[in-house]
PDB file of C-alpha atoms and ligand atoms in Angstrom:
ATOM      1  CA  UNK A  25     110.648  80.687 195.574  1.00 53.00           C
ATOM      2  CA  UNK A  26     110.342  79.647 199.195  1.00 48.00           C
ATOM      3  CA  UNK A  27     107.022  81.174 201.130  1.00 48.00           C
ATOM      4  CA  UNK A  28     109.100  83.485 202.982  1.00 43.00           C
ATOM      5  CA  UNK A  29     110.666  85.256 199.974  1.00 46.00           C
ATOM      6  CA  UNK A  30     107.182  85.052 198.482  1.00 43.00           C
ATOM      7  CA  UNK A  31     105.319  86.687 201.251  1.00 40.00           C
ATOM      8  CA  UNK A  32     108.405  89.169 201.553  1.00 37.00           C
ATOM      9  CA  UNK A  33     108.190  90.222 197.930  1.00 36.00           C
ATOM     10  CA  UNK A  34     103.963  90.695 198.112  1.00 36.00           C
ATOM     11  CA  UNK A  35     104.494  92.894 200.985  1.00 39.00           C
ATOM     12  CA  UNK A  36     107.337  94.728 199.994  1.00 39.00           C
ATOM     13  CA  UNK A  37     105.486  95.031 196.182  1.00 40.00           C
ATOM     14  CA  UNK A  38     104.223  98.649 197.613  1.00 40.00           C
ATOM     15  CA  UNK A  39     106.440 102.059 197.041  1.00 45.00           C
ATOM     16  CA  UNK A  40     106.790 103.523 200.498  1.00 43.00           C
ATOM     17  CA  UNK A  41     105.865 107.204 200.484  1.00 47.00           C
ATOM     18  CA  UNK A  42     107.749 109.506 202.325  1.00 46.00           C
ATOM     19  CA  UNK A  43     104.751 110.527 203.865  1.00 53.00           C
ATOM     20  CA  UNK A  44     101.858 108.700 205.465  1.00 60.00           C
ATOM     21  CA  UNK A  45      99.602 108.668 201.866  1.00 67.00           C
ATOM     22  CA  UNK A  46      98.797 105.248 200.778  1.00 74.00           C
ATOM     23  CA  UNK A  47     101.262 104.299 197.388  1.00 80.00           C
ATOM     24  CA  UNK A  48     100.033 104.432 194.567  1.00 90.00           C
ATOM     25  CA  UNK A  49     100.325 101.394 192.758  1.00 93.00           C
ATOM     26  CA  UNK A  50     100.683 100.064 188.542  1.00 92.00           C
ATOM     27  CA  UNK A  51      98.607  96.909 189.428  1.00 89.00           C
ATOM     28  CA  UNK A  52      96.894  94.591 191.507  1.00 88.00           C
ATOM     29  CA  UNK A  53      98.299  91.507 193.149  1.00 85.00           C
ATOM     30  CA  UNK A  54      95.063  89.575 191.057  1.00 78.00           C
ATOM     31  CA  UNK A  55      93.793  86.395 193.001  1.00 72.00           C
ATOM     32  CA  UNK A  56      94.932  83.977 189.714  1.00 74.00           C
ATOM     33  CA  UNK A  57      95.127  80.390 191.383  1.00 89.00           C
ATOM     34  CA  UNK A  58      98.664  79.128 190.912  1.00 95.00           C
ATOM     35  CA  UNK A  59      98.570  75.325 188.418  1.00 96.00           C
ATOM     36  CA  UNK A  60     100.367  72.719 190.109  1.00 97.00           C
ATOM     37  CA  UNK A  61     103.026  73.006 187.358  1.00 97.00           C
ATOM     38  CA  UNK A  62     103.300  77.204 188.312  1.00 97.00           C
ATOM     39  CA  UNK A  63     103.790  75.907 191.725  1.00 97.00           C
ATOM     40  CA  UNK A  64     105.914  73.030 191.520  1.00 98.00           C
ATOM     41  CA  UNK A  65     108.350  75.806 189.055  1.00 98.00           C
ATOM     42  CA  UNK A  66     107.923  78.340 192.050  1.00 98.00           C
ATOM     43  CA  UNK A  67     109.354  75.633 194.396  1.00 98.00           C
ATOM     44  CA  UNK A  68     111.798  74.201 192.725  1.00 98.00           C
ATOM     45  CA  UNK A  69     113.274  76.748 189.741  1.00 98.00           C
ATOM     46  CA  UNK A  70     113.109  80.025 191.776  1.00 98.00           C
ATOM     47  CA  UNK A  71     116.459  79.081 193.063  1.00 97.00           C
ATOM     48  CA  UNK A  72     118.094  78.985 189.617  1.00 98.00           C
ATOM     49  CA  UNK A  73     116.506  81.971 187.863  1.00 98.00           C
ATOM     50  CA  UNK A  74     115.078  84.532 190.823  1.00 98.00           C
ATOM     51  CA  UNK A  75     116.964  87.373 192.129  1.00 98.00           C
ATOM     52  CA  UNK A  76     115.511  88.156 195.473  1.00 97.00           C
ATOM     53  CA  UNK A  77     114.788  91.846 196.046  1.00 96.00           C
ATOM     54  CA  UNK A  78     116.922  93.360 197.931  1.00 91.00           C
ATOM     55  CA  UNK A  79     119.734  92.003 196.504  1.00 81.00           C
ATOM     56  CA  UNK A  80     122.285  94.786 195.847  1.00 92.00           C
ATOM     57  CA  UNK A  81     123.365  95.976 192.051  1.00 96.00           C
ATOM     58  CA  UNK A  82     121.523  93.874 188.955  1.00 98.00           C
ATOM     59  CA  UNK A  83     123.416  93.546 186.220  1.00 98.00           C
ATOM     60  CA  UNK A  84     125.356  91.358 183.924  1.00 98.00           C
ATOM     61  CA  UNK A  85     128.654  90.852 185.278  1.00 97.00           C
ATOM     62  CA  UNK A  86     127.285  90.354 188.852  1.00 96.00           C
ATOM     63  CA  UNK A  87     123.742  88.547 187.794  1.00 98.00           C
ATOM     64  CA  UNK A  88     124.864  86.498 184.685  1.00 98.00           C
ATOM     65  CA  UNK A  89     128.957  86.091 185.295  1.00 98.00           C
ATOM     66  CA  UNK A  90     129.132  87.387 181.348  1.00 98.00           C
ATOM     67  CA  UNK A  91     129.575  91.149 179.911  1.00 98.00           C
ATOM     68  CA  UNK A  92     126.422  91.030 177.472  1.00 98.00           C
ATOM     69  CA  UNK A  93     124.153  93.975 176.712  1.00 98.00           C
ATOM     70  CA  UNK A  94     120.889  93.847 179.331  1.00 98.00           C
ATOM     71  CA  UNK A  95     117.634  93.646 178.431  1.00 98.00           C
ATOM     72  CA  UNK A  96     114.339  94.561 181.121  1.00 98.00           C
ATOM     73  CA  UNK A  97     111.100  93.650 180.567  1.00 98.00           C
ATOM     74  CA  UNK A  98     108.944  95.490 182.824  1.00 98.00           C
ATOM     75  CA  UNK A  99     105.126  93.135 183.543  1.00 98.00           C
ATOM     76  CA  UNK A 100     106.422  90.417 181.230  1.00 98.00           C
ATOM     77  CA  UNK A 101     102.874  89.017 182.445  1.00 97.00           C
ATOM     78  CA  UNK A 102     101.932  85.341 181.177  1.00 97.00           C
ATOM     79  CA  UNK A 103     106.103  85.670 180.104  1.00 98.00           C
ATOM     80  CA  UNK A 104     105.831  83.790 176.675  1.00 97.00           C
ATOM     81  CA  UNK A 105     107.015  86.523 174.955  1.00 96.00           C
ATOM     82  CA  UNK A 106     109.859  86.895 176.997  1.00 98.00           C
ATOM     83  CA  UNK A 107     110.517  83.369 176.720  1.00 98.00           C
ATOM     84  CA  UNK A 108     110.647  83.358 173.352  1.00 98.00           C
ATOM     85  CA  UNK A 109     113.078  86.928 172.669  1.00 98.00           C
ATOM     86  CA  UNK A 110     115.464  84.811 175.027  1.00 98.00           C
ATOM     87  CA  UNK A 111     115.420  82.259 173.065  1.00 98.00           C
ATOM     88  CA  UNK A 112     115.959  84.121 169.905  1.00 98.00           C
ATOM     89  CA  UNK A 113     118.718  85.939 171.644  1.00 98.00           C
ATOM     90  CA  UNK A 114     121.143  84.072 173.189  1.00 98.00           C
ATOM     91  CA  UNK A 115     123.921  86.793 172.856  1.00 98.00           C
ATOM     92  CA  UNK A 116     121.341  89.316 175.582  1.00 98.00           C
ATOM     93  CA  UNK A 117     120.879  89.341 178.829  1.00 98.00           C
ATOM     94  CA  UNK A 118     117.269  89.809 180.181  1.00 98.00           C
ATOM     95  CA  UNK A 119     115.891  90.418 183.358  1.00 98.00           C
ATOM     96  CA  UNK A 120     111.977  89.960 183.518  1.00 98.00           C
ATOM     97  CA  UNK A 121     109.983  92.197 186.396  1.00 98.00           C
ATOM     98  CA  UNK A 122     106.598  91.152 187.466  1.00 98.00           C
ATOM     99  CA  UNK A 123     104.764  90.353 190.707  1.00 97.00           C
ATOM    100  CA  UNK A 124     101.791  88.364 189.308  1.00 95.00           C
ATOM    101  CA  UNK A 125     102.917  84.854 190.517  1.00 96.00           C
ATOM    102  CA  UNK A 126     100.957  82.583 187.830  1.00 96.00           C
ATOM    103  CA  UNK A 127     102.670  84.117 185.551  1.00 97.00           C
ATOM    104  CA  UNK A 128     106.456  83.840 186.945  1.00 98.00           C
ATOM    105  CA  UNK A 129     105.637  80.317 187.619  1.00 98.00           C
ATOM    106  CA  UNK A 130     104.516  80.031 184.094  1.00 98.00           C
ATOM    107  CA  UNK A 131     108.076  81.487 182.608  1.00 98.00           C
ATOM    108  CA  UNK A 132     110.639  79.833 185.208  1.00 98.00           C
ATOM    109  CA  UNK A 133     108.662  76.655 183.846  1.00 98.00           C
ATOM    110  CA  UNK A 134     109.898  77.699 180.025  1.00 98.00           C
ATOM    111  CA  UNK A 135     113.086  78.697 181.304  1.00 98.00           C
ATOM    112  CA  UNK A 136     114.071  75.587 182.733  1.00 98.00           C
ATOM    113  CA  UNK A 137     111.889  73.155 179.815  1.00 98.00           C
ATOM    114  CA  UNK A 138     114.478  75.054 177.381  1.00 98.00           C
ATOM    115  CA  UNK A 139     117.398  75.152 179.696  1.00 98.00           C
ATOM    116  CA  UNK A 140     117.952  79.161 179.094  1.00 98.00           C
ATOM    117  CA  UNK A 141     121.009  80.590 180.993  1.00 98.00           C
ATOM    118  CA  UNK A 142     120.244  84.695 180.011  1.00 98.00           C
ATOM    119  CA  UNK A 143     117.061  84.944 181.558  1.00 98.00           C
ATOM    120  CA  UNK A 144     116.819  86.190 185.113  1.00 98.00           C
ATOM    121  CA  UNK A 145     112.846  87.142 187.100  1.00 98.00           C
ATOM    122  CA  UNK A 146     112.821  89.672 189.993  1.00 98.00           C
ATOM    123  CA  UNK A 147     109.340  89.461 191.666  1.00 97.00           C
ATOM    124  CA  UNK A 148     108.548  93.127 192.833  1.00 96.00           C
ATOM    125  CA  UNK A 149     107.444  96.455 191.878  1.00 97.00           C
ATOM    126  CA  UNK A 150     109.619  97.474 188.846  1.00 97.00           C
ATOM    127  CA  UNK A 151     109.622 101.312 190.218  1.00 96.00           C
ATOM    128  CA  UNK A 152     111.507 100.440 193.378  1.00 95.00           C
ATOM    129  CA  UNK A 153     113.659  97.891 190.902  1.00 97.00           C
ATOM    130  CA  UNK A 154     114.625 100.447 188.871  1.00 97.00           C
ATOM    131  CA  UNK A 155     115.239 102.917 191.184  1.00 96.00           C
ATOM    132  CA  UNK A 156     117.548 100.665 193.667  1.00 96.00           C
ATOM    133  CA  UNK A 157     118.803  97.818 191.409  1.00 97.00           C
ATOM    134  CA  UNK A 158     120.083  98.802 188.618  1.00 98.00           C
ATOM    135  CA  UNK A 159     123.475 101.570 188.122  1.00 98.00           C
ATOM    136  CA  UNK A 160     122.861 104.225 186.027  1.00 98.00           C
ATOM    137  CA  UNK A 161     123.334 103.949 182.063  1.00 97.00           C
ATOM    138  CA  UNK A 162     123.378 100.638 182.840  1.00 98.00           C
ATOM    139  CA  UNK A 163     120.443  98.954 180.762  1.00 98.00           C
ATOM    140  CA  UNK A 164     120.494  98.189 176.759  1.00 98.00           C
ATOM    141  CA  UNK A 165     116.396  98.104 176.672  1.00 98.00           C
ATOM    142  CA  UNK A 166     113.852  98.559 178.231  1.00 98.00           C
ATOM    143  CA  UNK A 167     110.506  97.045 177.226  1.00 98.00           C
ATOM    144  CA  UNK A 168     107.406  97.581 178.179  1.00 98.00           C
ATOM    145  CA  UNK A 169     104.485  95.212 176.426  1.00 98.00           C
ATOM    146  CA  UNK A 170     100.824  96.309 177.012  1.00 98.00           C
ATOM    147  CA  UNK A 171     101.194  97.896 180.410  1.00 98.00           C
ATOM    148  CA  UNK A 172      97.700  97.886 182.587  1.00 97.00           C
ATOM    149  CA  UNK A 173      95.875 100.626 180.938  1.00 96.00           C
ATOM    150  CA  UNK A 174      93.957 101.961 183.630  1.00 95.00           C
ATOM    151  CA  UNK A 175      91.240 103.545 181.356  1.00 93.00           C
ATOM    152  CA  UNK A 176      89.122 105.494 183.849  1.00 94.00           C
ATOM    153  CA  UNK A 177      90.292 108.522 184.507  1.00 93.00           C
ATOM    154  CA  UNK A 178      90.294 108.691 187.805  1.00 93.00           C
ATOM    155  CA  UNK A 179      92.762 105.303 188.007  1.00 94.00           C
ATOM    156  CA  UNK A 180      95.008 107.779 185.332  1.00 94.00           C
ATOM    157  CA  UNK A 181      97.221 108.278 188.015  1.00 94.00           C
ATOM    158  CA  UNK A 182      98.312 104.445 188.078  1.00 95.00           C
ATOM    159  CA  UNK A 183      99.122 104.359 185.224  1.00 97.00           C
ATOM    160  CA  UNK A 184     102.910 103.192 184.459  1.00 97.00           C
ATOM    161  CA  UNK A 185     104.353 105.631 181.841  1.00 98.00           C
ATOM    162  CA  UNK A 186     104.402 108.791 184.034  1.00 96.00           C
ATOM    163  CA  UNK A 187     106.786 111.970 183.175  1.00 97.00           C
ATOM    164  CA  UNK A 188     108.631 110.909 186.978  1.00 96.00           C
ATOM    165  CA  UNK A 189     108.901 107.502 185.633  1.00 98.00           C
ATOM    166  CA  UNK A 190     109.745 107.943 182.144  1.00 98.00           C
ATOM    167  CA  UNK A 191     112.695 110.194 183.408  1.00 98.00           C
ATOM    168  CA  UNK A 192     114.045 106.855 186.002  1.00 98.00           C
ATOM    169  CA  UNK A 193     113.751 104.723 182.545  1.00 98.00           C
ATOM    170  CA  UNK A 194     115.942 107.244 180.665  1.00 98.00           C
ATOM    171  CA  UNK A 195     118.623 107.870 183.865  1.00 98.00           C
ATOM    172  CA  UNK A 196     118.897 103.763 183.598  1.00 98.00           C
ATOM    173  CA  UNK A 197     119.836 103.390 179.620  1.00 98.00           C
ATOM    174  CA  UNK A 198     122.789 103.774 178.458  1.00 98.00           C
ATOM    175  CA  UNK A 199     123.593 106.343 175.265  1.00 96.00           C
ATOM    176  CA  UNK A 200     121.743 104.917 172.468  1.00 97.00           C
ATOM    177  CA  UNK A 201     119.923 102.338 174.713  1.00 98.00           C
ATOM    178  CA  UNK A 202     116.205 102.343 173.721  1.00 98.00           C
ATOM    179  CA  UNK A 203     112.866 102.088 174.806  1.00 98.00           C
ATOM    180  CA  UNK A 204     110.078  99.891 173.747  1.00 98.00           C
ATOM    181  CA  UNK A 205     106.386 100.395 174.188  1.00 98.00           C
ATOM    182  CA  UNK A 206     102.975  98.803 173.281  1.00 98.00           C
ATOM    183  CA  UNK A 207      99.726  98.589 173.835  1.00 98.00           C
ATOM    184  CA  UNK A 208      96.214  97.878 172.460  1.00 97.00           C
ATOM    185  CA  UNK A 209      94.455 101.141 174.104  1.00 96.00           C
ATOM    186  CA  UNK A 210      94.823 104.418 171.757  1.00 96.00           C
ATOM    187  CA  UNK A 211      94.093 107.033 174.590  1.00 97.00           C
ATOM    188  CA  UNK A 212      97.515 105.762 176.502  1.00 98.00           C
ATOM    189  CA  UNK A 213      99.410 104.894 173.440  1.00 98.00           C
ATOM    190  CA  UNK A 214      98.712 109.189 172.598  1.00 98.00           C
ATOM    191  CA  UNK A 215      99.499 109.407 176.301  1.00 98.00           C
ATOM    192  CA  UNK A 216     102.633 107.432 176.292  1.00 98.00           C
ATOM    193  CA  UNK A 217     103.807 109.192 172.914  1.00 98.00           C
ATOM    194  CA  UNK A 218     103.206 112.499 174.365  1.00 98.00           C
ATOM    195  CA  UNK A 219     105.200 111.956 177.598  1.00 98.00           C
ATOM    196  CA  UNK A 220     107.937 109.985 176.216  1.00 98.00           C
ATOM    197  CA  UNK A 221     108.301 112.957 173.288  1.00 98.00           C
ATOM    198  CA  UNK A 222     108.393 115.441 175.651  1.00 98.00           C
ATOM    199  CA  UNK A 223     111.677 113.859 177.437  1.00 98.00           C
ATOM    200  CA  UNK A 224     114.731 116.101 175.754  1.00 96.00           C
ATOM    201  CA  UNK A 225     117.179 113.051 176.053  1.00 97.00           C
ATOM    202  CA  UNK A 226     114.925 110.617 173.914  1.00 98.00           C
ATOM    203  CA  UNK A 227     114.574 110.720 170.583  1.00 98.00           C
ATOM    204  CA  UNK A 228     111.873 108.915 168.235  1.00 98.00           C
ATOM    205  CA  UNK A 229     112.892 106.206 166.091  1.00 98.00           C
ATOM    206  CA  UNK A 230     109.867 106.078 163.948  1.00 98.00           C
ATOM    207  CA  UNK A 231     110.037 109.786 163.782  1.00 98.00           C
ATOM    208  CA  UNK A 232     108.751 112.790 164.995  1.00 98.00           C
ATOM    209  CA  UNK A 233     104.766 112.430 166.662  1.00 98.00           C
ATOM    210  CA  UNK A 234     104.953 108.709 164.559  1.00 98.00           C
ATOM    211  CA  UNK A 235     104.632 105.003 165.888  1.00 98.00           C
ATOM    212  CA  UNK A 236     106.607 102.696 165.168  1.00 98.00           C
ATOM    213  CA  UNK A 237     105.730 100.126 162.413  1.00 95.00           C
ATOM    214  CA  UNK A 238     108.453  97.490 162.665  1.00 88.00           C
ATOM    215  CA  UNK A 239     107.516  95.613 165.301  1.00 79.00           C
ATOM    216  CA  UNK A 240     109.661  92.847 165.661  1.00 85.00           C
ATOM    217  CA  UNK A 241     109.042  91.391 168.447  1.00 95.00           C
ATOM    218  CA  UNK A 242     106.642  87.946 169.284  1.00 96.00           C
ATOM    219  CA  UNK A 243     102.964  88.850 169.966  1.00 96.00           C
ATOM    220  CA  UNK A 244     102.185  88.863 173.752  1.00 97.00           C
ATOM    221  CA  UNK A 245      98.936  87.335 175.632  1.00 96.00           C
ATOM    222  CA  UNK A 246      97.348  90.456 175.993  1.00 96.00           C
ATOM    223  CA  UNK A 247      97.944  91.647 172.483  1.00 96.00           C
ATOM    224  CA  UNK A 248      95.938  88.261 171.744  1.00 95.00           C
ATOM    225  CA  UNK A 249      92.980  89.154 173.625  1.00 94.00           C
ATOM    226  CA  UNK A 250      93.238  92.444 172.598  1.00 94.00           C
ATOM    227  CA  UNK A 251      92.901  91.661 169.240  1.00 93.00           C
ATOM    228  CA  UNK A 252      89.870  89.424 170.201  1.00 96.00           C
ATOM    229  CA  UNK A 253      87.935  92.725 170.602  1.00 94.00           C
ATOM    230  CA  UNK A 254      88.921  93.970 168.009  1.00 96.00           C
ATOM    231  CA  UNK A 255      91.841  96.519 169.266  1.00 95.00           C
ATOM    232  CA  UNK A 256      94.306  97.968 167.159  1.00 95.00           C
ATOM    233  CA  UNK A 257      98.246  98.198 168.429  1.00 97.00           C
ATOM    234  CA  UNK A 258     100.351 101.193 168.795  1.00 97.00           C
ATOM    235  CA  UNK A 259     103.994 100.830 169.177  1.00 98.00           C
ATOM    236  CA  UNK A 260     106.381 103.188 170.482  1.00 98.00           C
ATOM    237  CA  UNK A 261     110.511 103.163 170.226  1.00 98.00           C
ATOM    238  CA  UNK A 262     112.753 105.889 171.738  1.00 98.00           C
ATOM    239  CA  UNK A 263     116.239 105.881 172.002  1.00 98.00           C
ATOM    240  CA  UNK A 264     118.206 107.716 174.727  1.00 98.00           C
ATOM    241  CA  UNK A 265     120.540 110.380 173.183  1.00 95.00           C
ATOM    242  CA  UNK A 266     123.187 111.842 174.390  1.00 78.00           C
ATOM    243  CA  UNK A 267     122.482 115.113 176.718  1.00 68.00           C
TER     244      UNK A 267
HETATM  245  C1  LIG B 325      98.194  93.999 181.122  1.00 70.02           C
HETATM  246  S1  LIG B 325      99.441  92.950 181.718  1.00 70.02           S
HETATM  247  C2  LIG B 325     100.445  92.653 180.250  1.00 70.02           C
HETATM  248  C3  LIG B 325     101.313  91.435 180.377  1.00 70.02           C
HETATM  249  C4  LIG B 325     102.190  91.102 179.175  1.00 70.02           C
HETATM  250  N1  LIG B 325     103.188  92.139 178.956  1.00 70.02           N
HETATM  251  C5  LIG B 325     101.372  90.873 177.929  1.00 70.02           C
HETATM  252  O1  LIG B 325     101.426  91.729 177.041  1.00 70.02           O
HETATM  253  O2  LIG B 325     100.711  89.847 177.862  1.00 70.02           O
HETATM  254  C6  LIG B 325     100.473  94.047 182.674  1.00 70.02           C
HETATM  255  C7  LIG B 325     101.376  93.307 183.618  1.00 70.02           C
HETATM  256  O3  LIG B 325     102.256  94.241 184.221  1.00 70.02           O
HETATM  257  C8  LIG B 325     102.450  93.867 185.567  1.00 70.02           C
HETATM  258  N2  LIG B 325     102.834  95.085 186.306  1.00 70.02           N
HETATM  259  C9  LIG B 325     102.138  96.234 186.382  1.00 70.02           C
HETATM  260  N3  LIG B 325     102.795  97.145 187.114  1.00 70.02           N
HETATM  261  C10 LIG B 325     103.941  96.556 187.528  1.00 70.02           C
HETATM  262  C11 LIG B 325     105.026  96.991 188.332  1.00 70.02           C
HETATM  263  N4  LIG B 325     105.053  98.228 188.855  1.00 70.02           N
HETATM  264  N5  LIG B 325     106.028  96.126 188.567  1.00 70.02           N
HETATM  265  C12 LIG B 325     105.996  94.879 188.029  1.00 70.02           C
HETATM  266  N6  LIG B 325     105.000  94.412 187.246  1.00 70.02           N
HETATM  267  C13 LIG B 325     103.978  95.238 187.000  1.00 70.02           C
HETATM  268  C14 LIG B 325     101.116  93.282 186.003  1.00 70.02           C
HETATM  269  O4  LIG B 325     101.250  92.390 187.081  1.00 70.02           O
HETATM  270  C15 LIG B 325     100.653  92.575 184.729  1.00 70.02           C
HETATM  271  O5  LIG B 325     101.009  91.223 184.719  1.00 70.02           O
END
């Protein structure tokens, strides 16, 4: 990534409001000092797997010259899980969203070490992503792994799985296109459960007011440290039905 897009993308990683309130924001940019090995795959690898934001309609005919289904990962963080579903699935498409630097330098590393051609990383705030990238019904999945908690209350607001959001999640999927969920802190996992339950076009896979059991997917970095202190893990898939 050269410095320019870099510095573009960290400014631009704020939602402009329509009026003068400050945005409010699903993370931090955190300080993280980038390896040499992050940096040296920022330099040189950006080229091959970024999409700079702007950059008009994401998807897999225009992004990935095939027609396969499209997978996003929304704060694919340290991205090893990522790394690894894309390896896995060589028949999907995935686009990984996150602005924490270390960590995209840490995936384009993988994705170039393995050689992967279905991976592609846009570095900005997934809301505006969603919202101006991608066509409606346009997305397979939609995953979501461990998403910042934001435990006080008064940081609630930040919080990424939000009725308004849920709703720009659901207007992206196509019919039967799903949504994954997960994360290590019961208060949001009732939270997320609750919002995503009361959206009339998704429909519970595990089952009504249930989580879901099968997880089947490879366990992330934060699920690790989670589990460190001793958290438990609450799954959630929905799938979009028809209205
Ligand atoms: C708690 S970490 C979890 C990372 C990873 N999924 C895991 O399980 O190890 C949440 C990540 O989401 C990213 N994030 C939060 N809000 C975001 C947004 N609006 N757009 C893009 N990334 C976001 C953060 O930068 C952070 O890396």
């Amino acid at each position: 990534m050269s410095k320019a897009n870099t510095d573009q993308a960290q400014s631009n990683s704020s939602s402009a409001p329509d009026d003068n309130r400050r945005p409010i924001r699903s993370f931090v940019i955190r300080g993280g000092r980038l390896t040499h090995s992050q940096r040296r795959a920022l330099e040189n690898f950006w080229q091959e797997f970024g999409v700079d934001y702007p950059s008009g309609i994401v998807n897999s005919p225009q992004t990935f010259s095939n027609q396969a289904e499209l997978v996003v990962e929304i704060g694919f963080g340290m991205g090893d899980s990522l790394l690894q579903m894309a390896t896995d699935n060589p028949h999907l498409n995935y686009i990984g969203i996150e602005v924490h630097k270390p960590g995209i330098g840490k995936l384009l590393q993988g994705l170039a070490e393995r050689q992967l051609t279905n991976v592609k990383i846009i570095c900005h705030d997934a809301k505006e992503i969603l919202a101006h990238s991608f066509a409606d019904q346009s997305i397979e999945k939609i995953q979501i792994f461990f998403p910042d908690p934001w435990p006080k209350k008064r940081h609630h607001k930040r919080r990424l799985i939000q009725t308004e959001f849920t709703q720009l999640l659901v207007q992206k999927l196509k019919p039967n296109g799903q949504i994954h969920l997960a994360t290590d802190w019961q208060e949001y996992a009732d939270h997320m459960l609750e919002v995503l339950t009361a959206e009339q076009q998704l429909n519970n896979a595990a089952g009504a007011g249930q989580f879901w059991q099968q997880k089947q997917r490879p366990i992330t970095k934060f699920e690790r440290r989670g589990q460190r202190f001793g958290h438990g893990v609450w799954d959630l898939l929905f799938t979009r039905v028809l209205p």
